[in-house]
PDB file of C-alpha atoms in Angstrom:
ATOM      1  CA  UNK K   1      84.158 107.661 127.388  1.00 56.00           C
ATOM      2  CA  UNK K   2      87.472 109.301 128.278  1.00 60.00           C
ATOM      3  CA  UNK K   3      89.160 111.468 125.648  1.00 58.00           C
ATOM      4  CA  UNK K   4      92.847 112.311 125.733  1.00 58.00           C
ATOM      5  CA  UNK K   5      94.724 114.965 123.801  1.00 59.00           C
ATOM      6  CA  UNK K   6      98.156 114.346 122.345  1.00 58.00           C
ATOM      7  CA  UNK K   7     100.620 116.706 120.715  1.00 61.00           C
ATOM      8  CA  UNK K   8     102.570 115.049 117.898  1.00 61.00           C
ATOM      9  CA  UNK K   9     105.397 116.610 115.919  1.00 62.00           C
ATOM     10  CA  UNK K  10     106.370 115.135 112.548  1.00 62.00           C
ATOM     11  CA  UNK K  11     109.778 115.711 110.935  1.00 63.00           C
ATOM     12  CA  UNK K  12     110.445 114.424 107.429  1.00 62.00           C
ATOM     13  CA  UNK K  13     113.947 114.306 105.986  1.00 60.00           C
ATOM     14  CA  UNK K  14     115.411 112.276 103.150  1.00 58.00           C
ATOM     15  CA  UNK K  15     112.191 110.311 102.785  1.00 58.00           C
ATOM     16  CA  UNK K  16     112.088 109.231 106.439  1.00 63.00           C
ATOM     17  CA  UNK K  17     109.475 110.421 108.906  1.00 62.00           C
ATOM     18  CA  UNK K  18     110.218 110.863 112.587  1.00 64.00           C
ATOM     19  CA  UNK K  19     107.472 111.276 115.169  1.00 60.00           C
ATOM     20  CA  UNK K  20     107.733 112.863 118.614  1.00 62.00           C
ATOM     21  CA  UNK K  21     105.011 113.803 121.007  1.00 59.00           C
ATOM     22  CA  UNK K  22     103.574 113.935 124.468  1.00 56.00           C
ATOM     23  CA  UNK K  23     100.308 113.499 126.298  1.00 53.00           C
ATOM     24  CA  UNK K  24      99.015 117.059 126.806  1.00 51.00           C
ATOM     25  CA  UNK K  25      97.264 115.924 129.995  1.00 52.00           C
ATOM     26  CA  UNK K  26     100.475 114.634 131.538  1.00 50.00           C
ATOM     27  CA  UNK K  27     102.118 118.056 132.190  1.00 47.00           C
ATOM     28  CA  UNK K  28      98.953 119.326 133.909  1.00 44.00           C
ATOM     29  CA  UNK K  29      98.897 116.295 136.210  1.00 42.00           C
ATOM     30  CA  UNK K  30     102.537 116.852 137.103  1.00 43.00           C
ATOM     31  CA  UNK K  31     101.890 120.555 137.701  1.00 43.00           C
ATOM     32  CA  UNK K  32      99.200 119.824 140.308  1.00 46.00           C
ATOM     33  CA  UNK K  33     101.598 117.622 142.232  1.00 49.00           C
ATOM     34  CA  UNK K  34     101.287 114.020 143.341  1.00 50.00           C
ATOM     35  CA  UNK K  35      98.723 112.802 145.810  1.00 49.00           C
ATOM     36  CA  UNK K  36     100.088 111.234 149.021  1.00 50.00           C
ATOM     37  CA  UNK K  37      99.032 107.738 147.936  1.00 51.00           C
ATOM     38  CA  UNK K  38     100.775 108.031 144.540  1.00 51.00           C
ATOM     39  CA  UNK K  39     103.778 110.154 145.530  1.00 49.00           C
ATOM     40  CA  UNK K  40     106.936 109.047 143.705  1.00 52.00           C
ATOM     41  CA  UNK K  41     110.124 108.457 145.675  1.00 56.00           C
ATOM     42  CA  UNK K  42     111.927 111.200 143.741  1.00 54.00           C
ATOM     43  CA  UNK K  43     110.558 114.744 143.378  1.00 53.00           C
ATOM     44  CA  UNK K  44     108.678 115.618 140.167  1.00 51.00           C
ATOM     45  CA  UNK K  45     110.491 117.741 137.555  1.00 51.00           C
ATOM     46  CA  UNK K  46     110.261 121.498 138.056  1.00 53.00           C
ATOM     47  CA  UNK K  47     108.756 122.013 134.610  1.00 53.00           C
ATOM     48  CA  UNK K  48     107.270 119.696 132.055  1.00 49.00           C
ATOM     49  CA  UNK K  49     109.168 119.333 128.756  1.00 52.00           C
ATOM     50  CA  UNK K  50     107.879 121.596 126.020  1.00 51.00           C
ATOM     51  CA  UNK K  51     107.614 120.149 122.507  1.00 50.00           C
ATOM     52  CA  UNK K  52     109.124 122.194 119.658  1.00 50.00           C
ATOM     53  CA  UNK K  53     106.808 124.761 118.082  1.00 49.00           C
ATOM     54  CA  UNK K  54     107.569 123.539 114.560  1.00 48.00           C
ATOM     55  CA  UNK K  55     109.027 120.373 113.145  1.00 45.00           C
ATOM     56  CA  UNK K  56     112.638 120.667 112.002  1.00 44.00           C
ATOM     57  CA  UNK K  57     113.236 120.071 108.324  1.00 43.00           C
ATOM     58  CA  UNK K  58     116.329 119.300 106.350  1.00 46.00           C
ATOM     59  CA  UNK K  59     117.589 122.034 104.017  1.00 43.00           C
ATOM     60  CA  UNK K  60     116.625 119.950 100.990  1.00 51.00           C
ATOM     61  CA  UNK K  61     113.012 119.803 102.219  1.00 52.00           C
ATOM     62  CA  UNK K  62     112.522 123.584 102.135  1.00 57.00           C
ATOM     63  CA  UNK K  63     109.215 124.480 100.541  1.00 65.00           C
ATOM     64  CA  UNK K  64     108.007 120.874 100.349  1.00 67.00           C
ATOM     65  CA  UNK K  65     105.064 119.505 102.275  1.00 74.00           C
ATOM     66  CA  UNK K  66     105.209 116.253 104.194  1.00 73.00           C
ATOM     67  CA  UNK K  67     102.822 114.794 101.612  1.00 73.00           C
ATOM     68  CA  UNK K  68     105.166 115.664  98.736  1.00 74.00           C
ATOM     69  CA  UNK K  69     108.101 114.114 100.574  1.00 75.00           C
ATOM     70  CA  UNK K  70     106.161 110.920 101.270  1.00 77.00           C
ATOM     71  CA  UNK K  71     104.975 110.767  97.646  1.00 87.00           C
ATOM     72  CA  UNK K  72     108.592 111.082  96.482  1.00 88.00           C
ATOM     73  CA  UNK K  73     109.692 108.345  98.894  1.00 89.00           C
ATOM     74  CA  UNK K  74     107.001 106.054  97.479  1.00 90.00           C
ATOM     75  CA  UNK K  75     108.086 106.789  93.912  1.00 92.00           C
ATOM     76  CA  UNK K  76     111.726 106.113  94.846  1.00 92.00           C
ATOM     77  CA  UNK K  77     110.761 102.754  96.363  1.00 92.00           C
ATOM     78  CA  UNK K  78     108.681 101.762  93.313  1.00 93.00           C
ATOM     79  CA  UNK K  79     111.455 102.709  90.877  1.00 93.00           C
ATOM     80  CA  UNK K  80     114.087 100.846  92.907  1.00 93.00           C
ATOM     81  CA  UNK K  81     111.846  97.759  93.102  1.00 92.00           C
ATOM     82  CA  UNK K  82     111.232  97.881  89.329  1.00 93.00           C
ATOM     83  CA  UNK K  83     114.973  98.143  88.630  1.00 94.00           C
ATOM     84  CA  UNK K  84     115.809  95.248  90.944  1.00 92.00           C
ATOM     85  CA  UNK K  85     113.039  93.093  89.419  1.00 93.00           C
ATOM     86  CA  UNK K  86     114.278  93.771  85.872  1.00 93.00           C
ATOM     87  CA  UNK K  87     116.921  91.151  85.006  1.00 92.00           C
ATOM     88  CA  UNK K  88     118.341  93.286  82.185  1.00 92.00           C
ATOM     89  CA  UNK K  89     119.569  95.944  84.632  1.00 91.00           C
ATOM     90  CA  UNK K  90     122.009  95.880  87.570  1.00 87.00           C
ATOM     91  CA  UNK K  91     119.344  97.385  89.860  1.00 87.00           C
ATOM     92  CA  UNK K  92     121.385  97.038  93.024  1.00 88.00           C
ATOM     93  CA  UNK K  93     124.121  99.256  91.543  1.00 91.00           C
ATOM     94  CA  UNK K  94     121.741 102.111  90.736  1.00 94.00           C
ATOM     95  CA  UNK K  95     120.892 104.854  93.221  1.00 94.00           C
ATOM     96  CA  UNK K  96     117.445 106.447  92.921  1.00 94.00           C
ATOM     97  CA  UNK K  97     116.477 109.875  94.262  1.00 94.00           C
ATOM     98  CA  UNK K  98     113.143 111.625  93.704  1.00 93.00           C
ATOM     99  CA  UNK K  99     112.209 115.282  94.111  1.00 92.00           C
ATOM    100  CA  UNK K 100     108.699 116.430  93.208  1.00 91.00           C
ATOM    101  CA  UNK K 101     108.223 113.428  90.914  1.00 92.00           C
ATOM    102  CA  UNK K 102     111.542 113.940  89.096  1.00 95.00           C
ATOM    103  CA  UNK K 103     113.675 110.796  89.398  1.00 96.00           C
ATOM    104  CA  UNK K 104     117.469 110.958  89.303  1.00 96.00           C
ATOM    105  CA  UNK K 105     119.382 107.753  88.544  1.00 96.00           C
ATOM    106  CA  UNK K 106     123.043 107.610  89.539  1.00 95.00           C
ATOM    107  CA  UNK K 107     125.692 104.943  89.902  1.00 94.00           C
ATOM    108  CA  UNK K 108     127.754 102.812  87.543  1.00 94.00           C
ATOM    109  CA  UNK K 109     126.478 100.281  85.007  1.00 94.00           C
ATOM    110  CA  UNK K 110     128.509  98.065  82.643  1.00 94.00           C
ATOM    111  CA  UNK K 111     127.222  99.478  79.348  1.00 93.00           C
ATOM    112  CA  UNK K 112     125.136 102.226  77.758  1.00 95.00           C
ATOM    113  CA  UNK K 113     122.342  99.763  76.978  1.00 95.00           C
ATOM    114  CA  UNK K 114     121.763  99.188  80.711  1.00 95.00           C
ATOM    115  CA  UNK K 115     121.837 102.942  81.393  1.00 95.00           C
ATOM    116  CA  UNK K 116     119.220 103.567  78.710  1.00 96.00           C
ATOM    117  CA  UNK K 117     117.085 100.605  79.814  1.00 96.00           C
ATOM    118  CA  UNK K 118     117.188 101.746  83.465  1.00 96.00           C
ATOM    119  CA  UNK K 119     115.896 105.189  82.447  1.00 96.00           C
ATOM    120  CA  UNK K 120     113.130 103.566  80.406  1.00 97.00           C
ATOM    121  CA  UNK K 121     112.115 101.320  83.333  1.00 96.00           C
ATOM    122  CA  UNK K 122     112.054 104.303  85.706  1.00 96.00           C
ATOM    123  CA  UNK K 123     109.936 106.363  83.315  1.00 96.00           C
ATOM    124  CA  UNK K 124     107.182 103.725  83.291  1.00 95.00           C
ATOM    125  CA  UNK K 125     106.643 103.862  87.069  1.00 94.00           C
ATOM    126  CA  UNK K 126     103.433 105.606  88.156  1.00 93.00           C
ATOM    127  CA  UNK K 127     104.065 109.098  89.507  1.00 93.00           C
ATOM    128  CA  UNK K 128     107.347 109.677  87.663  1.00 94.00           C
ATOM    129  CA  UNK K 129     107.205 113.036  85.867  1.00 95.00           C
ATOM    130  CA  UNK K 130     110.746 113.002  84.440  1.00 96.00           C
ATOM    131  CA  UNK K 131     113.950 110.953  84.612  1.00 97.00           C
ATOM    132  CA  UNK K 132     117.403 112.500  84.943  1.00 97.00           C
ATOM    133  CA  UNK K 133     119.829 109.742  83.908  1.00 96.00           C
ATOM    134  CA  UNK K 134     123.203 110.391  85.560  1.00 96.00           C
ATOM    135  CA  UNK K 135     124.405 106.797  85.287  1.00 95.00           C
ATOM    136  CA  UNK K 136     128.040 106.355  84.331  1.00 95.00           C
ATOM    137  CA  UNK K 137     129.137 103.562  82.016  1.00 93.00           C
ATOM    138  CA  UNK K 138     132.145 101.380  82.729  1.00 88.00           C
ATOM    139  CA  UNK K 139     133.416  98.761  85.123  1.00 71.00           C
TER     140      UNK K 139
END
């Protein structure tokens, strides 16, 4: 059985995860040079690329783990889906942001009843610790 080592860097920002990495064996093969039977037509690079020591994070992610960020992204998705599924609310007009389980609703709704109902719908979603209702009323 052949085992291979990989180095993977994960960066999470605004609820999106980006992955970058390399095969740790690849730089050592390049460093030893090609064999005559497998020699490429162009010369190998002088040095192998070095992955970053730490994953970059957005300023808003300071002090948050990747797990917290992914949990918040899941909560945001569940709240948005619940708002869109609820016919009594203009779910597509409501923006949802989540930080450490605290959901912020923003956007414009036609009346105060929809603003209140949207906050109530959001508060029933699993994982929501609090709802900050910043919806504005009017057309």
